[in-house]
mmCIF file of C-alpha atoms in Angstrom:
data_model
loop_
_atom_site.group_PDB
_atom_site.id
_atom_site.type_symbol
_atom_site.label_atom_id
_atom_site.label_comp_id
_atom_site.label_asym_id
_atom_site.label_seq_id
_atom_site.Cartn_x
_atom_site.Cartn_y
_atom_site.Cartn_z
ATOM 1 C CA ALA W 1 80.984 112.538 108.380
ATOM 2 C CA GLN W 2 81.075 109.480 110.589
ATOM 3 C CA SER W 3 83.344 109.303 113.617
ATOM 4 C CA VAL W 4 84.119 107.015 116.534
ATOM 5 C CA THR W 5 85.365 107.962 119.986
ATOM 6 C CA GLN W 6 86.932 105.567 122.435
ATOM 7 C CA PRO W 7 87.362 107.682 125.565
ATOM 8 C CA ASP W 8 89.694 105.305 127.381
ATOM 9 C CA ILE W 9 93.183 105.043 125.935
ATOM 10 C CA HIS W 10 94.315 102.444 128.471
ATOM 11 C CA ILE W 11 92.418 100.228 130.911
ATOM 12 C CA THR W 12 93.880 97.873 133.500
ATOM 13 C CA VAL W 13 91.819 95.113 135.118
ATOM 14 C CA SER W 14 92.610 92.089 137.228
ATOM 15 C CA GLU W 15 92.131 88.634 135.817
ATOM 16 C CA GLY W 16 88.624 87.432 136.579
ATOM 17 C CA ALA W 17 87.199 90.929 136.892
ATOM 18 C CA SER W 18 84.515 92.275 134.610
ATOM 19 C CA LEU W 19 85.329 94.581 131.720
ATOM 20 C CA GLU W 20 83.571 97.351 129.860
ATOM 21 C CA LEU W 21 85.169 99.272 127.005
ATOM 22 C CA ARG W 22 83.373 102.375 125.847
ATOM 23 C CA CYS W 23 82.619 103.409 122.300
ATOM 24 C CA ASN W 24 80.614 106.388 121.055
ATOM 25 C CA TYR W 25 79.849 106.946 117.408
ATOM 26 C CA SER W 26 78.526 109.652 115.163
ATOM 27 C CA TYR W 27 76.682 108.593 112.035
ATOM 28 C CA GLY W 28 73.757 110.068 110.154
ATOM 29 C CA ALA W 29 71.857 106.869 109.444
ATOM 30 C CA THR W 30 71.494 103.429 110.985
ATOM 31 C CA PRO W 31 75.046 102.518 111.970
ATOM 32 C CA TYR W 32 76.809 99.287 111.238
ATOM 33 C CA LEU W 33 79.101 98.791 114.208
ATOM 34 C CA PHE W 34 82.036 96.510 114.847
ATOM 35 C CA TRP W 35 84.524 95.641 117.549
ATOM 36 C CA TYR W 36 87.941 94.351 116.545
ATOM 37 C CA VAL W 37 90.835 93.121 118.689
ATOM 38 C CA GLN W 38 94.512 93.371 117.832
ATOM 39 C CA SER W 39 97.203 91.381 119.607
ATOM 40 C CA PRO W 40 100.796 92.640 119.418
ATOM 41 C CA GLY W 41 102.273 92.249 115.950
ATOM 42 C CA GLN W 42 99.018 90.952 114.518
ATOM 43 C CA GLY W 43 96.223 92.174 112.319
ATOM 44 C CA LEU W 44 92.714 92.948 113.488
ATOM 45 C CA GLN W 45 90.322 90.145 114.387
ATOM 46 C CA LEU W 46 86.577 90.725 114.312
ATOM 47 C CA LEU W 47 85.004 90.178 117.749
ATOM 48 C CA LEU W 48 81.387 91.034 116.967
ATOM 49 C CA LYS W 49 79.149 93.184 114.828
ATOM 50 C CA TYR W 50 75.802 94.947 115.006
ATOM 51 C CA PHE W 51 73.581 95.644 112.041
ATOM 52 C CA SER W 52 70.009 95.625 113.317
ATOM 53 C CA GLY W 53 67.616 93.728 115.561
ATOM 54 C CA ASP W 54 68.538 92.670 119.080
ATOM 55 C CA THR W 55 70.610 95.428 120.647
ATOM 56 C CA LEU W 56 72.695 92.985 122.676
ATOM 57 C CA VAL W 57 75.042 91.070 120.421
ATOM 58 C CA GLN W 58 77.263 88.161 121.282
ATOM 59 C CA GLY W 59 80.705 87.677 119.874
ATOM 60 C CA ILE W 60 83.661 85.380 120.064
ATOM 61 C CA LYS W 61 85.821 84.784 123.144
ATOM 62 C CA GLY W 62 82.917 85.503 125.509
ATOM 63 C CA PHE W 63 82.515 89.163 124.522
ATOM 64 C CA GLU W 64 79.226 90.975 124.082
ATOM 65 C CA ALA W 65 78.250 94.506 123.152
ATOM 66 C CA GLU W 66 75.128 96.563 123.609
ATOM 67 C CA PHE W 67 73.892 99.097 121.084
ATOM 68 C CA LYS W 68 72.169 102.113 122.621
ATOM 69 C CA ARG W 69 70.839 104.464 119.974
ATOM 70 C CA SER W 70 69.800 107.131 122.483
ATOM 71 C CA GLN W 71 73.368 107.355 123.759
ATOM 72 C CA SER W 72 75.093 106.717 120.420
ATOM 73 C CA SER W 73 77.089 104.039 122.185
ATOM 74 C CA PHE W 74 78.233 100.519 121.480
ATOM 75 C CA ASN W 75 80.104 99.386 124.577
ATOM 76 C CA LEU W 76 81.986 96.104 124.728
ATOM 77 C CA ARG W 77 81.707 93.908 127.812
ATOM 78 C CA LYS W 78 83.053 90.686 129.218
ATOM 79 C CA PRO W 79 81.964 89.234 132.593
ATOM 80 C CA SER W 80 85.332 87.697 133.498
ATOM 81 C CA VAL W 81 88.578 88.716 131.850
ATOM 82 C CA HIS W 82 91.329 86.227 131.064
ATOM 83 C CA TRP W 83 95.026 87.066 130.806
ATOM 84 C CA SER W 84 94.873 86.245 127.095
ATOM 85 C CA ASP W 85 92.444 89.136 126.574
ATOM 86 C CA ALA W 86 95.276 91.641 126.958
ATOM 87 C CA ALA W 87 95.341 93.426 123.594
ATOM 88 C CA GLU W 88 94.180 96.567 121.868
ATOM 89 C CA TYR W 89 90.498 96.913 121.085
ATOM 90 C CA PHE W 90 89.046 98.987 118.275
ATOM 91 C CA CYS W 91 85.485 100.096 117.721
ATOM 92 C CA ALA W 92 84.471 100.928 114.148
ATOM 93 C CA VAL W 93 81.462 102.239 112.260
ATOM 94 C CA ALA W 94 80.842 101.409 108.614
ATOM 95 C CA GLY W 95 79.430 103.658 105.962
ATOM 96 C CA THR W 96 78.930 103.217 102.242
ATOM 97 C CA LEU W 97 82.001 104.082 100.213
ATOM 98 C CA SER W 98 81.449 102.858 96.696
ATOM 99 C CA GLY W 99 79.765 99.894 95.102
ATOM 100 C CA SER W 100 80.334 96.924 97.323
ATOM 101 C CA ALA W 101 82.981 98.588 99.470
ATOM 102 C CA ARG W 102 82.370 99.896 102.957
ATOM 103 C CA GLN W 103 84.479 102.522 104.649
ATOM 104 C CA LEU W 104 85.310 101.606 108.214
ATOM 105 C CA THR W 105 86.026 104.523 110.504
ATOM 106 C CA PHE W 106 87.956 103.373 113.533
ATOM 107 C CA GLY W 107 88.342 104.778 117.003
ATOM 108 C CA SER W 108 91.825 105.356 118.386
ATOM 109 C CA GLY W 109 91.718 102.105 120.311
ATOM 110 C CA THR W 110 91.787 101.051 123.967
ATOM 111 C CA GLN W 111 94.788 99.165 125.256
ATOM 112 C CA LEU W 112 93.776 96.522 127.795
ATOM 113 C CA THR W 113 96.233 95.299 130.414
ATOM 114 C CA VAL W 114 95.272 92.295 132.542
ATOM 115 C CA LEU W 115 96.900 91.868 135.951
ATOM 116 C CA PRO W 116 97.409 88.361 137.365
ATOM 117 C CA GLU A 1 96.539 79.234 103.073
ATOM 118 C CA THR A 2 93.356 80.632 104.520
ATOM 119 C CA GLY A 3 92.044 84.115 105.222
ATOM 120 C CA VAL A 4 94.136 87.122 104.279
ATOM 121 C CA THR A 5 97.904 86.798 103.958
ATOM 122 C CA GLN A 6 100.504 89.530 103.644
ATOM 123 C CA THR A 7 104.155 89.415 102.632
ATOM 124 C CA PRO A 8 106.649 90.372 103.756
ATOM 125 C CA ARG A 9 105.800 90.585 107.459
ATOM 126 C CA HIS A 10 108.691 92.955 108.106
ATOM 127 C CA LEU A 11 110.469 95.323 105.718
ATOM 128 C CA VAL A 12 113.293 97.773 106.251
ATOM 129 C CA MET A 13 114.087 100.104 103.400
ATOM 130 C CA GLY A 14 116.041 103.225 102.647
ATOM 131 C CA MET A 15 114.429 106.366 101.343
ATOM 132 C CA THR A 16 115.706 105.744 97.820
ATOM 133 C CA ASN A 17 114.553 102.134 97.562
ATOM 134 C CA LYS A 18 111.597 100.747 95.663
ATOM 135 C CA LYS A 19 109.700 97.883 97.234
ATOM 136 C CA SER A 20 106.267 96.294 97.074
ATOM 137 C CA LEU A 21 103.914 94.858 99.663
ATOM 138 C CA LYS A 22 101.722 91.951 98.684
ATOM 139 C CA CYS A 23 98.323 90.888 99.961
ATOM 140 C CA GLU A 24 96.333 87.810 98.995
ATOM 141 C CA GLN A 25 92.853 86.870 100.128
ATOM 142 C CA HIS A 26 91.530 83.320 100.031
ATOM 143 C CA LEU A 27 87.958 84.179 101.015
ATOM 144 C CA GLY A 28 86.361 84.765 97.621
ATOM 145 C CA HIS A 29 85.819 88.434 98.418
ATOM 146 C CA ASN A 30 85.418 91.173 95.823
ATOM 147 C CA ALA A 31 86.795 94.223 97.646
ATOM 148 C CA MET A 32 90.284 94.797 99.035
ATOM 149 C CA TYR A 33 91.701 97.586 101.176
ATOM 150 C CA TRP A 34 95.009 99.061 102.316
ATOM 151 C CA TYR A 35 95.208 100.696 105.736
ATOM 152 C CA LYS A 36 98.061 102.466 107.486
ATOM 153 C CA GLN A 37 98.398 102.071 111.254
ATOM 154 C CA SER A 38 100.781 104.498 112.908
ATOM 155 C CA ALA A 39 101.550 104.639 116.595
ATOM 156 C CA LYS A 40 98.927 106.542 118.582
ATOM 157 C CA LYS A 41 96.783 107.281 115.506
ATOM 158 C CA PRO A 42 93.541 105.725 114.269
ATOM 159 C CA LEU A 43 93.745 103.374 111.338
ATOM 160 C CA GLU A 44 93.859 105.335 108.124
ATOM 161 C CA LEU A 45 92.192 103.990 104.990
ATOM 162 C CA MET A 46 94.548 104.456 102.054
ATOM 163 C CA PHE A 47 92.994 102.664 99.079
ATOM 164 C CA VAL A 48 90.027 100.490 98.218
ATOM 165 C CA TYR A 49 89.470 98.282 95.194
ATOM 166 C CA SER A 50 85.883 97.170 94.778
ATOM 167 C CA LEU A 51 84.570 95.424 91.683
ATOM 168 C CA GLU A 52 87.575 96.785 89.754
ATOM 169 C CA GLU A 53 86.855 100.358 90.819
ATOM 170 C CA ARG A 54 89.534 102.135 92.831
ATOM 171 C CA VAL A 55 88.735 104.590 95.591
ATOM 172 C CA GLU A 56 91.515 106.428 97.312
ATOM 173 C CA ASN A 57 92.103 108.724 100.234
ATOM 174 C CA ASN A 58 93.224 111.979 98.633
ATOM 175 C CA SER A 59 95.616 112.647 101.479
ATOM 176 C CA VAL A 60 97.809 109.637 100.608
ATOM 177 C CA PRO A 61 101.084 110.756 98.990
ATOM 178 C CA SER A 62 101.860 109.672 95.441
ATOM 179 C CA ARG A 63 104.889 107.722 96.664
ATOM 180 C CA PHE A 64 102.344 105.005 97.513
ATOM 181 C CA SER A 65 100.896 103.293 94.454
ATOM 182 C CA PRO A 66 98.360 100.446 94.654
ATOM 183 C CA GLU A 67 97.767 97.707 92.130
ATOM 184 C CA CYS A 68 94.992 95.145 92.061
ATOM 185 C CA PRO A 69 95.488 92.691 89.166
ATOM 186 C CA ASN A 70 92.524 90.524 90.219
ATOM 187 C CA SER A 71 90.063 90.189 93.069
ATOM 188 C CA SER A 72 92.415 87.996 95.114
ATOM 189 C CA HIS A 73 95.637 89.989 94.958
ATOM 190 C CA LEU A 74 96.542 93.493 96.036
ATOM 191 C CA PHE A 75 99.910 95.225 95.952
ATOM 192 C CA LEU A 76 101.232 98.453 97.429
ATOM 193 C CA HIS A 77 104.222 99.798 95.530
ATOM 194 C CA LEU A 78 106.534 102.012 97.546
ATOM 195 C CA HIS A 79 109.129 104.464 96.253
ATOM 196 C CA THR A 80 111.162 107.295 97.752
ATOM 197 C CA LEU A 81 109.470 106.910 101.121
ATOM 198 C CA GLN A 82 110.040 109.144 104.122
ATOM 199 C CA PRO A 83 110.782 108.103 107.723
ATOM 200 C CA GLU A 84 107.262 109.172 108.720
ATOM 201 C CA ASP A 85 105.935 106.422 106.465
ATOM 202 C CA SER A 86 107.186 103.843 108.963
ATOM 203 C CA ALA A 87 104.075 102.059 110.187
ATOM 204 C CA LEU A 88 102.106 98.815 110.114
ATOM 205 C CA TYR A 89 100.378 98.390 106.763
ATOM 206 C CA LEU A 90 97.266 96.282 106.930
ATOM 207 C CA CYS A 91 95.384 94.691 104.104
ATOM 208 C CA ALA A 92 91.717 93.749 104.399
ATOM 209 C CA SER A 93 89.035 92.229 102.215
ATOM 210 C CA SER A 94 85.266 92.097 102.195
ATOM 211 C CA SER A 95 82.420 90.737 100.118
ATOM 212 C CA SER A 96 79.238 92.300 98.884
ATOM 213 C CA GLY A 97 77.695 88.884 99.432
ATOM 214 C CA THR A 98 77.759 89.293 103.228
ATOM 215 C CA PRO A 99 75.178 91.518 104.926
ATOM 216 C CA TYR A 100 77.258 94.575 105.620
ATOM 217 C CA ASN A 101 80.660 93.750 104.258
ATOM 218 C CA GLU A 102 82.572 93.191 107.442
ATOM 219 C CA GLN A 103 86.240 93.369 106.683
ATOM 220 C CA PHE A 104 88.759 90.635 107.356
ATOM 221 C CA PHE A 105 92.319 91.719 108.023
ATOM 222 C CA GLY A 106 95.709 90.262 107.306
ATOM 223 C CA PRO A 107 98.531 90.247 109.883
ATOM 224 C CA GLY A 108 100.159 93.350 108.419
ATOM 225 C CA THR A 109 103.585 94.353 107.147
ATOM 226 C CA ARG A 110 105.738 96.259 109.621
ATOM 227 C CA LEU A 111 107.588 98.850 107.501
ATOM 228 C CA THR A 112 110.604 100.771 108.725
ATOM 229 C CA VAL A 113 112.024 103.553 106.547
ATOM 230 C CA LEU A 114 115.566 104.585 107.387
#
Protein backbone atom coordinates (compact mmCIF):
# COMPACT_ATOMS: atom_id res chain seq x y z
CA ALA A 1 0.00 0.00 0.00
CA GLN A 2 1.17 3.51 -0.74
CA SER A 3 1.93 5.96 2.05
CA VAL A 4 3.29 9.46 2.54
CA THR A 5 5.19 10.84 5.52
CA GLN A 6 5.67 14.50 6.25
CA PRO A 7 8.02 14.48 9.24
CA ASP A 8 7.53 18.12 10.20
CA ILE A 9 4.15 18.97 11.67
CA HIS A 10 4.95 22.67 12.04
CA ILE A 11 7.70 24.87 10.60
CA THR A 12 8.36 28.52 11.35
CA VAL A 13 10.53 30.70 9.10
CA SER A 14 11.18 34.40 8.80
CA GLU A 15 9.96 36.28 5.77
CA GLY A 16 12.64 36.25 3.11
CA ALA A 17 14.29 33.09 4.40
CA SER A 18 14.51 29.91 2.38
CA LEU A 19 12.14 27.02 2.95
CA GLU A 20 12.28 23.27 2.59
CA LEU A 21 9.37 20.99 3.46
CA ARG A 22 10.10 17.30 3.59
CA CYS A 23 8.08 14.50 2.07
CA ASN A 24 8.86 10.78 1.96
CA TYR A 25 6.71 8.31 0.10
CA SER A 26 6.27 4.59 -0.20
CA TYR A 27 4.99 3.23 -3.49
CA GLY A 28 5.69 0.05 -5.40
CA ALA A 29 5.95 1.52 -8.88
CA THR A 30 6.87 4.84 -10.45
CA PRO A 31 5.17 7.38 -8.21
CA TYR A 32 3.03 10.26 -9.31
CA LEU A 33 3.69 12.95 -6.73
CA PHE A 34 1.94 16.18 -5.86
CA TRP A 35 2.22 19.10 -3.50
CA TYR A 36 -0.93 20.95 -2.49
CA VAL A 37 -1.38 24.05 -0.33
CA GLN A 38 -4.37 24.84 1.84
CA SER A 39 -5.07 28.29 3.25
CA PRO A 40 -7.38 28.58 6.27
CA GLY A 41 -10.98 27.79 5.40
CA GLN A 42 -10.11 26.89 1.83
CA GLY A 43 -9.77 23.81 -0.30
CA LEU A 44 -6.51 22.42 -1.60
CA GLN A 45 -4.66 24.15 -4.42
CA LEU A 46 -2.20 22.23 -6.57
CA LEU A 47 1.31 23.71 -6.34
CA LEU A 48 3.20 21.28 -8.57
CA LYS A 49 3.35 17.70 -9.75
CA TYR A 50 5.90 15.11 -10.82
CA PHE A 51 5.23 12.30 -13.23
CA SER A 52 8.50 11.56 -15.00
CA GLY A 53 11.47 13.22 -16.66
CA ASP A 54 13.36 16.09 -15.06
CA THR A 55 13.56 15.45 -11.33
CA LEU A 56 13.38 19.14 -10.48
CA VAL A 57 9.91 20.48 -11.12
CA GLN A 58 8.71 24.04 -10.99
CA GLY A 59 5.35 25.06 -9.67
CA ILE A 60 3.25 28.10 -9.01
CA LYS A 61 4.07 30.86 -6.52
CA GLY A 62 7.82 30.32 -6.91
CA PHE A 63 7.85 26.80 -5.45
CA GLU A 64 9.91 23.90 -6.74
CA ALA A 65 10.33 20.29 -5.70
CA GLU A 66 12.99 17.69 -6.32
CA PHE A 67 12.26 14.00 -6.79
CA LYS A 68 14.94 11.69 -5.41
CA ARG A 69 14.15 8.06 -6.11
CA SER A 70 17.07 6.75 -4.04
CA GLN A 71 15.73 8.55 -0.98
CA SER A 72 12.03 8.11 -1.77
CA SER A 73 11.68 11.84 -1.24
CA PHE A 74 9.92 14.72 -2.91
CA ASN A 75 10.86 17.81 -0.92
CA LEU A 76 9.30 21.20 -1.57
CA ARG A 77 11.49 24.30 -1.63
CA LYS A 78 11.22 28.04 -2.02
CA PRO A 79 14.25 30.38 -2.04
CA SER A 80 12.52 33.32 -0.32
CA VAL A 81 9.32 32.96 1.65
CA HIS A 82 6.60 35.61 1.62
CA TRP A 83 4.12 36.23 4.42
CA SER A 84 1.33 35.05 2.12
CA ASP A 85 2.92 31.58 2.00
CA ALA A 86 1.71 30.86 5.53
CA ALA A 87 -0.60 27.87 5.08
CA GLU A 88 -0.70 24.12 5.39
CA TYR A 89 1.16 22.06 2.82
CA PHE A 90 0.28 18.53 1.80
CA CYS A 91 2.34 16.03 -0.13
CA ALA A 92 0.44 13.27 -1.96
CA VAL A 93 1.17 10.19 -4.03
CA ALA A 94 -1.26 8.87 -6.61
CA GLY A 95 -2.02 5.28 -7.43
CA THR A 96 -4.53 3.66 -9.74
CA LEU A 97 -7.92 3.18 -8.15
CA SER A 98 -10.36 2.26 -10.86
CA GLY A 99 -10.86 3.20 -14.47
CA SER A 100 -9.98 6.83 -14.84
CA ALA A 101 -9.87 7.55 -11.12
CA ARG A 102 -6.69 7.94 -9.13
CA GLN A 103 -6.44 7.48 -5.39
CA LEU A 104 -4.44 10.22 -3.75
CA THR A 105 -2.79 9.28 -0.48
CA PHE A 106 -1.95 12.37 1.50
CA GLY A 107 0.59 13.07 4.20
CA SER A 108 -0.56 14.60 7.47
CA GLY A 109 0.50 18.05 6.36
CA THR A 110 3.04 20.66 7.46
CA GLN A 111 1.79 23.91 8.91
CA LEU A 112 3.98 26.83 7.84
CA THR A 113 4.17 29.98 9.94
CA VAL A 114 5.97 33.01 8.50
CA LEU A 115 7.40 35.60 10.89
CA PRO A 116 7.65 39.24 9.79
CA GLU B 1 -18.66 29.76 -12.07
CA THR B 2 -15.32 28.13 -12.66
CA GLY B 3 -13.46 25.21 -11.12
CA VAL B 4 -15.11 23.17 -8.39
CA THR B 5 -17.85 24.71 -6.26
CA GLN B 6 -19.40 23.39 -3.07
CA THR B 7 -22.54 24.39 -1.21
CA PRO B 8 -23.19 25.12 1.52
CA ARG B 9 -19.85 26.40 2.80
CA HIS B 10 -20.92 25.93 6.41
CA LEU B 11 -23.53 23.60 7.88
CA VAL B 12 -24.64 22.99 11.45
CA MET B 13 -26.96 20.09 12.04
CA GLY B 14 -28.37 18.00 14.83
CA MET B 15 -27.86 14.28 15.04
CA THR B 16 -31.41 13.57 13.88
CA ASN B 17 -31.35 15.87 10.85
CA LYS B 18 -31.03 14.93 7.21
CA LYS B 19 -29.02 17.22 4.98
CA SER B 20 -27.12 17.10 1.71
CA LEU B 21 -23.86 18.57 0.50
CA LYS B 22 -23.56 19.57 -3.12
CA CYS B 23 -20.54 19.73 -5.40
CA GLU B 24 -20.39 20.94 -8.98
CA GLN B 25 -17.41 20.90 -11.31
CA HIS B 26 -17.11 23.16 -14.33
CA LEU B 27 -13.94 21.59 -15.71
CA GLY B 28 -15.35 18.89 -17.98
CA HIS B 29 -13.90 16.16 -15.79
CA ASN B 30 -15.20 12.60 -15.62
CA ALA B 31 -14.32 11.59 -12.05
CA MET B 32 -15.47 13.12 -8.78
CA TYR B 33 -14.41 12.48 -5.20
CA TRP B 34 -15.50 13.12 -1.62
CA TYR B 35 -12.85 13.53 1.07
CA LYS B 36 -13.16 14.06 4.81
CA GLN B 37 -10.62 16.30 6.53
CA SER B 38 -10.60 16.08 10.31
CA ALA B 39 -8.33 18.02 12.60
CA LYS B 40 -4.87 16.46 12.93
CA LYS B 41 -5.68 13.59 10.54
CA PRO B 42 -4.71 12.99 6.91
CA LEU B 43 -7.35 13.53 4.29
CA GLU B 44 -9.56 10.49 4.05
CA LEU B 45 -11.00 9.42 0.70
CA MET B 46 -14.66 8.55 1.17
CA PHE B 47 -16.12 7.95 -2.29
CA VAL B 48 -15.13 8.13 -5.93
CA TYR B 49 -17.33 8.22 -9.01
CA SER B 50 -15.46 7.53 -12.22
CA LEU B 51 -17.16 6.94 -15.56
CA GLU B 52 -20.37 6.08 -13.67
CA GLU B 53 -18.61 3.49 -11.52
CA ARG B 54 -18.61 4.07 -7.77
CA VAL B 55 -15.69 3.14 -5.56
CA GLU B 56 -15.96 3.57 -1.84
CA ASN B 57 -13.84 3.37 1.27
CA ASN B 58 -15.32 0.45 3.20
CA SER B 59 -14.66 2.20 6.49
CA VAL B 60 -17.15 5.00 5.73
CA PRO B 61 -20.33 4.59 7.80
CA SER B 62 -23.64 4.05 6.02
CA ARG B 63 -24.96 7.33 7.42
CA PHE B 64 -23.05 8.92 4.52
CA SER B 65 -24.63 8.26 1.13
CA PRO B 66 -23.22 9.64 -2.14
CA GLU B 67 -25.09 10.38 -5.32
CA CYS B 68 -23.69 11.31 -8.70
CA PRO B 69 -26.51 12.06 -11.18
CA ASN B 70 -24.10 13.15 -13.93
CA SER B 71 -20.41 13.84 -14.43
CA SER B 72 -20.72 17.45 -13.24
CA HIS B 73 -22.66 17.02 -10.01
CA LEU B 74 -21.96 15.11 -6.83
CA PHE B 75 -23.97 14.98 -3.63
CA LEU B 76 -23.29 13.64 -0.15
CA HIS B 77 -26.47 12.81 1.74
CA LEU B 78 -26.16 12.90 5.50
CA HIS B 79 -28.48 11.33 8.07
CA THR B 80 -28.29 10.58 11.79
CA LEU B 81 -24.73 11.85 12.00
CA GLN B 82 -22.55 11.73 15.10
CA PRO B 83 -20.48 14.56 16.63
CA GLU B 84 -17.30 12.85 15.41
CA ASP B 85 -18.50 13.44 11.86
CA SER B 86 -17.80 17.15 12.30
CA ALA B 87 -15.11 17.96 9.76
CA LEU B 88 -14.33 19.74 6.50
CA TYR B 89 -15.77 17.82 3.57
CA LEU B 90 -13.91 18.38 0.34
CA CYS B 91 -15.01 17.57 -3.15
CA ALA B 92 -12.54 17.06 -5.98
CA SER B 93 -12.63 16.20 -9.66
CA SER B 94 -10.21 14.86 -12.22
CA SER B 95 -10.10 13.86 -15.86
CA SER B 96 -8.74 10.82 -17.59
CA GLY B 97 -7.80 13.19 -20.38
CA THR B 98 -4.95 14.71 -18.34
CA PRO B 99 -1.69 12.77 -17.93
CA TYR B 100 -2.11 11.48 -14.42
CA ASN B 101 -5.45 12.78 -13.31
CA GLU B 102 -4.39 15.47 -10.91
CA GLN B 103 -7.32 16.37 -8.75
CA PHE B 104 -8.83 19.81 -8.41
CA PHE B 105 -10.50 20.63 -5.12
CA GLY B 106 -13.44 22.73 -4.09
CA PRO B 107 -13.35 25.05 -1.05
CA GLY B 108 -15.08 22.52 1.19
CA THR B 109 -18.12 22.42 3.45
CA ARG B 110 -17.41 22.92 7.14
CA LEU B 111 -19.84 20.56 8.92
CA THR B 112 -20.63 20.77 12.61
CA VAL B 113 -22.79 18.07 14.19
CA LEU B 114 -24.33 19.01 17.52
